[in-house]
Amino acid sequence: MKRAEEVDMNDQTMKTGIPNEQRIFVNRSLNFGNVKIIGFDMDHTLAPYKKENFEALAFQATLTKFIEAGYPEELSTLAYKNDFVIRGLIVDIDRGNILKVDGYKYVKDAYHGYKRLNKETRDALYNRQGFRAQDFHSIDTFFALSEVQLFLEIVNYMDHNPGKIDKSFTQVYADLRKFIDLSHQDDSIKKKVIESPEKYIEKNKYLATTLVRLADAGKTLFLLTNSDYTYTNHIMNFVLSNTHEEFPDWKDFWNYIIVGSGKPGFFVGSQPFFEVIDDSGLLKIHRGNLNPFSVYYGGNAKLFEKLTSYQGDEVLYIGDHIYGDIIQSKGAVNWRTMLIINELEDEIKKLDEGMQYTKLIDKKLIERETLDEELQKIRSMMAANRRLAKKAQKKGDLKKIQSLLAANDSLTNKLNNKKESLKSIEESIKTNISDRSTMFHPVWGELMKVGFERSRFANQVCNYACIYSSQVSNLRFYSPYKKFVSYHESLPHEE
């Protein structure tokens, strides 16, 4: 990458007082000064999509192929709904169910089509016998939203129209995957995005400034995307070209450019690098070191490290896909990781709004614990009285028996009153948790929580993302030499 000669110290990006929704959050301490090279994913990372527009496009392109393949014409009336499926869910394809799971693999909520599964059904299917999450399909990326939404719609149709689709849910999903792949291969989706990128892609006016600042600090920058060169060229041209006076072409921002990388296979595979030799995407096998400002196709992480002389934790990779970008890069080659979670921007703003519920829930939880203890004391006293009454009966002490029975009658009244109070408190807790959850999403609630427990997605973020934030440009608020420190929460026994 070319170097900028100066940084405008009056630029607002140099100021302090970072809004919470634009902060970088730390799971594992990271000395940014030790990072020598930074890699970036493109789709949904450097180039966030306008989700409703893009997912509606992907939904319709795939649905068209269902109809062409002989599925009922009635399905053509289906339309993408952007208010149901979210990231972090998992799909039980065989049963046609969509699940939200906590960090301990407990299914807290589930839907079959648009029918919510009750607790008894959830427990019978998943919680009593357990399951392996890896046997289900995870909604890890925004690209999966339209895919799962269409599956949900067809499951719902099959339930309401038995016999009209003579296939299992598993077979339907296999068709779905095939039709999605065809939609990408025949450019049903990409062609529309290329023709009108402003309709489908968000431009971030601070992205160029962010990249330049990192380069000025001596960081080597590389682009690593699964998209092919033609698509990458159009999207990056829209996102970055002519956004900085010193870098008129988007390629000027990068030391290395790798397209068609095939992540997550890039991190564990052995595919060689090919060089892209013209704008048509024509390839030739590449041998020797990677040349700065050239464009490469394929490759693998180990070979990349060998050819660039950067290894392990000298590399920071930034992406939005928890599995394809983060888990595999950390697990296979020990790169440091930064996860982009676009949803955080809205969710963090809602956290403050939901504080009234959180305080009330905390208060009610304390009241419930106190009542639980009082109920247990009453039950213990009643049990003791029954035991003493049996002894008195053996001795023929009628007076004592009557006294003990009268005491238990009084305690029974107290017990019932407290049970009613406890029931009221539990209803209040349940209602407030539900109201708080609905603030974030009307169906699934908060991305990082299931009720008051961490979600499975949150656990993955904590375990594999060294740092995370809502967008790449939030890096502009921090020094390229900053030490990001993780202040670990204490364990319960340490509090």
Coordinates of N, CA and C in Angstrom, one line a residue, residues 328-408:
Q328 N -11.9 -20.7 12.4 CA -10.9 -21.4 11.6 C -9.5 -20.7 11.6
S329 N -9.5 -19.4 11.5 CA -8.2 -18.7 11.4 C -7.5 -18.8 12.7
K330 N -8.3 -18.7 13.8 CA -7.7 -18.9 15.2 C -7.2 -20.3 15.4
G331 N -8.1 -21.2 15.1 CA -7.8 -22.6 15.4 C -6.7 -23.3 14.6
A332 N -6.7 -22.9 13.3 CA -5.8 -23.6 12.4 C -4.4 -22.9 12.3
V333 N -4.3 -21.6 12.3 CA -3.0 -20.9 12.2 C -2.7 -19.9 13.3
N334 N -3.6 -19.9 14.3 CA -3.3 -19.0 15.5 C -3.2 -17.5 15.1
W335 N -4.0 -17.1 14.1 CA -4.1 -15.7 13.8 C -4.9 -15.0 14.9
R336 N -4.6 -13.8 15.2 CA -5.5 -13.0 16.1 C -6.7 -12.6 15.3
T337 N -7.8 -12.4 16.0 CA -9.1 -12.2 15.3 C -9.9 -11.0 15.8
M338 N -10.6 -10.4 14.8 CA -11.6 -9.4 15.2 C -12.9 -9.7 14.4
L339 N -13.9 -9.9 15.2 CA -15.2 -10.2 14.6 C -16.1 -8.9 14.4
I340 N -16.6 -8.8 13.2 CA -17.5 -7.6 13.0 C -19.0 -8.1 13.2
I341 N -19.6 -7.5 14.1 CA -21.0 -7.8 14.5 C -21.9 -6.6 14.2
N342 N -22.4 -6.4 13.0 CA -23.1 -5.2 12.7 C -24.3 -5.0 13.6
E343 N -24.9 -6.1 14.1 CA -26.1 -5.9 14.9 C -25.9 -5.2 16.2
L344 N -24.6 -5.1 16.6 CA -24.3 -4.5 17.9 C -24.7 -3.0 18.0
E345 N -24.6 -2.4 16.8 CA -24.9 -0.9 16.8 C -26.3 -0.6 17.3
D346 N -27.2 -1.4 16.9 CA -28.6 -1.2 17.4 C -28.8 -1.8 18.7
E347 N -28.2 -3.0 19.0 CA -28.5 -3.7 20.3 C -27.9 -2.9 21.4
I348 N -26.7 -2.3 21.3 CA -26.1 -1.5 22.4 C -27.0 -0.3 22.7
K349 N -27.6 0.3 21.7 CA -28.4 1.4 22.0 C -29.7 1.0 22.8
K350 N -30.1 -0.2 22.5 CA -31.3 -0.7 23.2 C -31.0 -1.2 24.6
L351 N -29.7 -1.5 24.9 CA -29.4 -1.9 26.2 C -29.7 -0.9 27.3
D352 N -29.5 0.4 27.0 CA -29.8 1.5 27.9 C -31.3 1.5 28.1
E353 N -32.1 1.4 27.0 CA -33.5 1.4 27.1 C -34.1 0.3 27.9
G354 N -33.4 -0.8 27.8 CA -33.8 -2.0 28.6 C -33.4 -2.1 30.0
M355 N -32.7 -1.0 30.5 CA -32.1 -1.0 31.8 C -33.2 -1.0 32.9
Q356 N -34.4 -0.4 32.5 CA -35.5 -0.4 33.5 C -36.0 -1.8 33.8
Y357 N -36.0 -2.6 32.7 CA -36.4 -4.0 32.9 C -35.4 -4.8 33.7
T358 N -34.1 -4.5 33.3 CA -33.0 -5.3 34.0 C -33.0 -5.0 35.5
K359 N -33.2 -3.8 35.9 CA -33.2 -3.4 37.3 C -34.4 -4.1 38.0
L360 N -35.6 -4.1 37.4 CA -36.8 -4.6 38.0 C -36.6 -6.2 38.1
I361 N -36.0 -6.8 37.0 CA -35.8 -8.2 37.1 C -34.9 -8.6 38.2
D362 N -33.8 -7.8 38.3 CA -32.8 -8.1 39.4 C -33.5 -8.0 40.8
K363 N -34.3 -7.0 40.9 CA -35.0 -6.8 42.2 C -35.9 -8.0 42.5
K364 N -36.7 -8.4 41.5 CA -37.6 -9.6 41.6 C -36.8 -10.9 41.9
L365 N -35.7 -11.0 41.3 CA -34.9 -12.2 41.5 C -34.5 -12.3 43.0
I366 N -34.1 -11.2 43.5 CA -33.7 -11.2 45.0 C -34.9 -11.5 45.8
E367 N -36.1 -10.9 45.5 CA -37.3 -11.2 46.2 C -37.7 -12.7 46.1
R368 N -37.5 -13.3 45.0 CA -37.8 -14.7 44.8 C -36.9 -15.6 45.6
E369 N -35.6 -15.2 45.7 CA -34.7 -16.0 46.4 C -35.0 -16.0 47.9
T370 N -35.4 -14.8 48.4 CA -35.8 -14.6 49.8 C -37.0 -15.4 50.1
L371 N -38.0 -15.4 49.2 CA -39.2 -16.1 49.4 C -39.0 -17.6 49.4
D372 N -38.1 -18.1 48.5 CA -37.7 -19.5 48.4 C -37.2 -20.0 49.7
E373 N -36.3 -19.2 50.3 CA -35.7 -19.5 51.6 C -36.8 -19.6 52.7
E374 N -37.7 -18.6 52.7 CA -38.8 -18.6 53.7 C -39.7 -19.8 53.5
L375 N -40.0 -20.1 52.3 CA -40.8 -21.3 52.0 C -40.2 -22.6 52.5
Q376 N -38.9 -22.7 52.3 CA -38.2 -23.9 52.8 C -38.2 -24.0 54.3
K377 N -38.0 -22.9 55.0 CA -38.1 -22.9 56.4 C -39.5 -23.3 56.9
I378 N -40.5 -22.8 56.3 CA -41.9 -23.3 56.7 C -42.1 -24.8 56.4
R379 N -41.6 -25.2 55.3 CA -41.7 -26.7 55.0 C -41.0 -27.5 56.0
S380 N -39.8 -27.0 56.4 CA -39.0 -27.7 57.4 C -39.7 -27.8 58.7
M381 N -40.2 -26.6 59.1 CA -41.0 -26.6 60.4 C -42.2 -27.5 60.4
M382 N -42.9 -27.5 59.3 CA -44.1 -28.4 59.2 C -43.7 -29.9 59.2
A383 N -42.6 -30.2 58.6 CA -42.1 -31.6 58.6 C -41.6 -32.0 60.0
A384 N -41.0 -31.1 60.7 CA -40.6 -31.3 62.1 C -41.8 -31.5 63.0
N385 N -42.8 -30.7 62.8 CA -44.0 -30.8 63.6 C -44.7 -32.2 63.3
R386 N -44.7 -32.6 62.1 CA -45.4 -33.9 61.8 C -44.6 -35.1 62.4
R387 N -43.3 -35.0 62.4 CA -42.4 -36.0 63.1 C -42.7 -36.0 64.6
L388 N -42.8 -34.8 65.2 CA -43.0 -34.7 66.6 C -44.4 -35.2 67.0
A389 N -45.4 -35.0 66.1 CA -46.8 -35.5 66.3 C -46.8 -37.0 66.3
K390 N -46.0 -37.6 65.4 CA -46.0 -39.1 65.4 C -45.5 -39.6 66.7
K391 N -44.4 -39.0 67.3 CA -43.8 -39.4 68.5 C -44.9 -39.2 69.7
A392 N -45.6 -38.1 69.6 CA -46.6 -37.8 70.6 C -47.7 -38.8 70.6
Q393 N -48.0 -39.2 69.3 CA -49.1 -40.2 69.1 C -48.8 -41.5 69.8
K394 N -47.5 -41.9 69.7 CA -47.0 -43.1 70.3 C -47.1 -43.1 71.8
K395 N -46.9 -41.9 72.3 CA -47.0 -41.7 73.8 C -48.4 -41.4 74.3
G396 N -49.3 -41.2 73.3 CA -50.7 -40.9 73.7 C -50.9 -39.5 74.2
D397 N -50.0 -38.5 73.8 CA -50.0 -37.1 74.3 C -50.9 -36.4 73.3
L398 N -52.2 -36.4 73.6 CA -53.2 -35.8 72.7 C -53.1 -34.3 72.6
K399 N -52.8 -33.7 73.8 CA -52.7 -32.2 73.9 C -51.5 -31.7 73.0
K400 N -50.4 -32.4 73.0 CA -49.3 -32.0 72.2 C -49.6 -32.2 70.7
I401 N -50.3 -33.3 70.4 CA -50.7 -33.6 69.0 C -51.5 -32.4 68.5
Q402 N -52.5 -32.0 69.3 CA -53.4 -31.0 68.8 C -52.7 -29.7 68.6
S403 N -51.7 -29.4 69.6 CA -50.9 -28.2 69.5 C -50.1 -28.2 68.2
L404 N -49.5 -29.3 67.9 CA -48.6 -29.4 66.7 C -49.5 -29.3 65.4
L405 N -50.6 -30.0 65.4 CA -51.5 -29.9 64.2 C -52.0 -28.4 64.0
A406 N -52.3 -27.7 65.1 CA -52.8 -26.3 65.0 C -51.7 -25.5 64.5
A407 N -50.4 -25.7 64.9 CA -49.3 -25.0 64.4 C -49.1 -25.2 62.9
N408 N -49.3 -26.4 62.5 CA -49.1 -26.7 61.0 C -50.3 -26.1 60.2

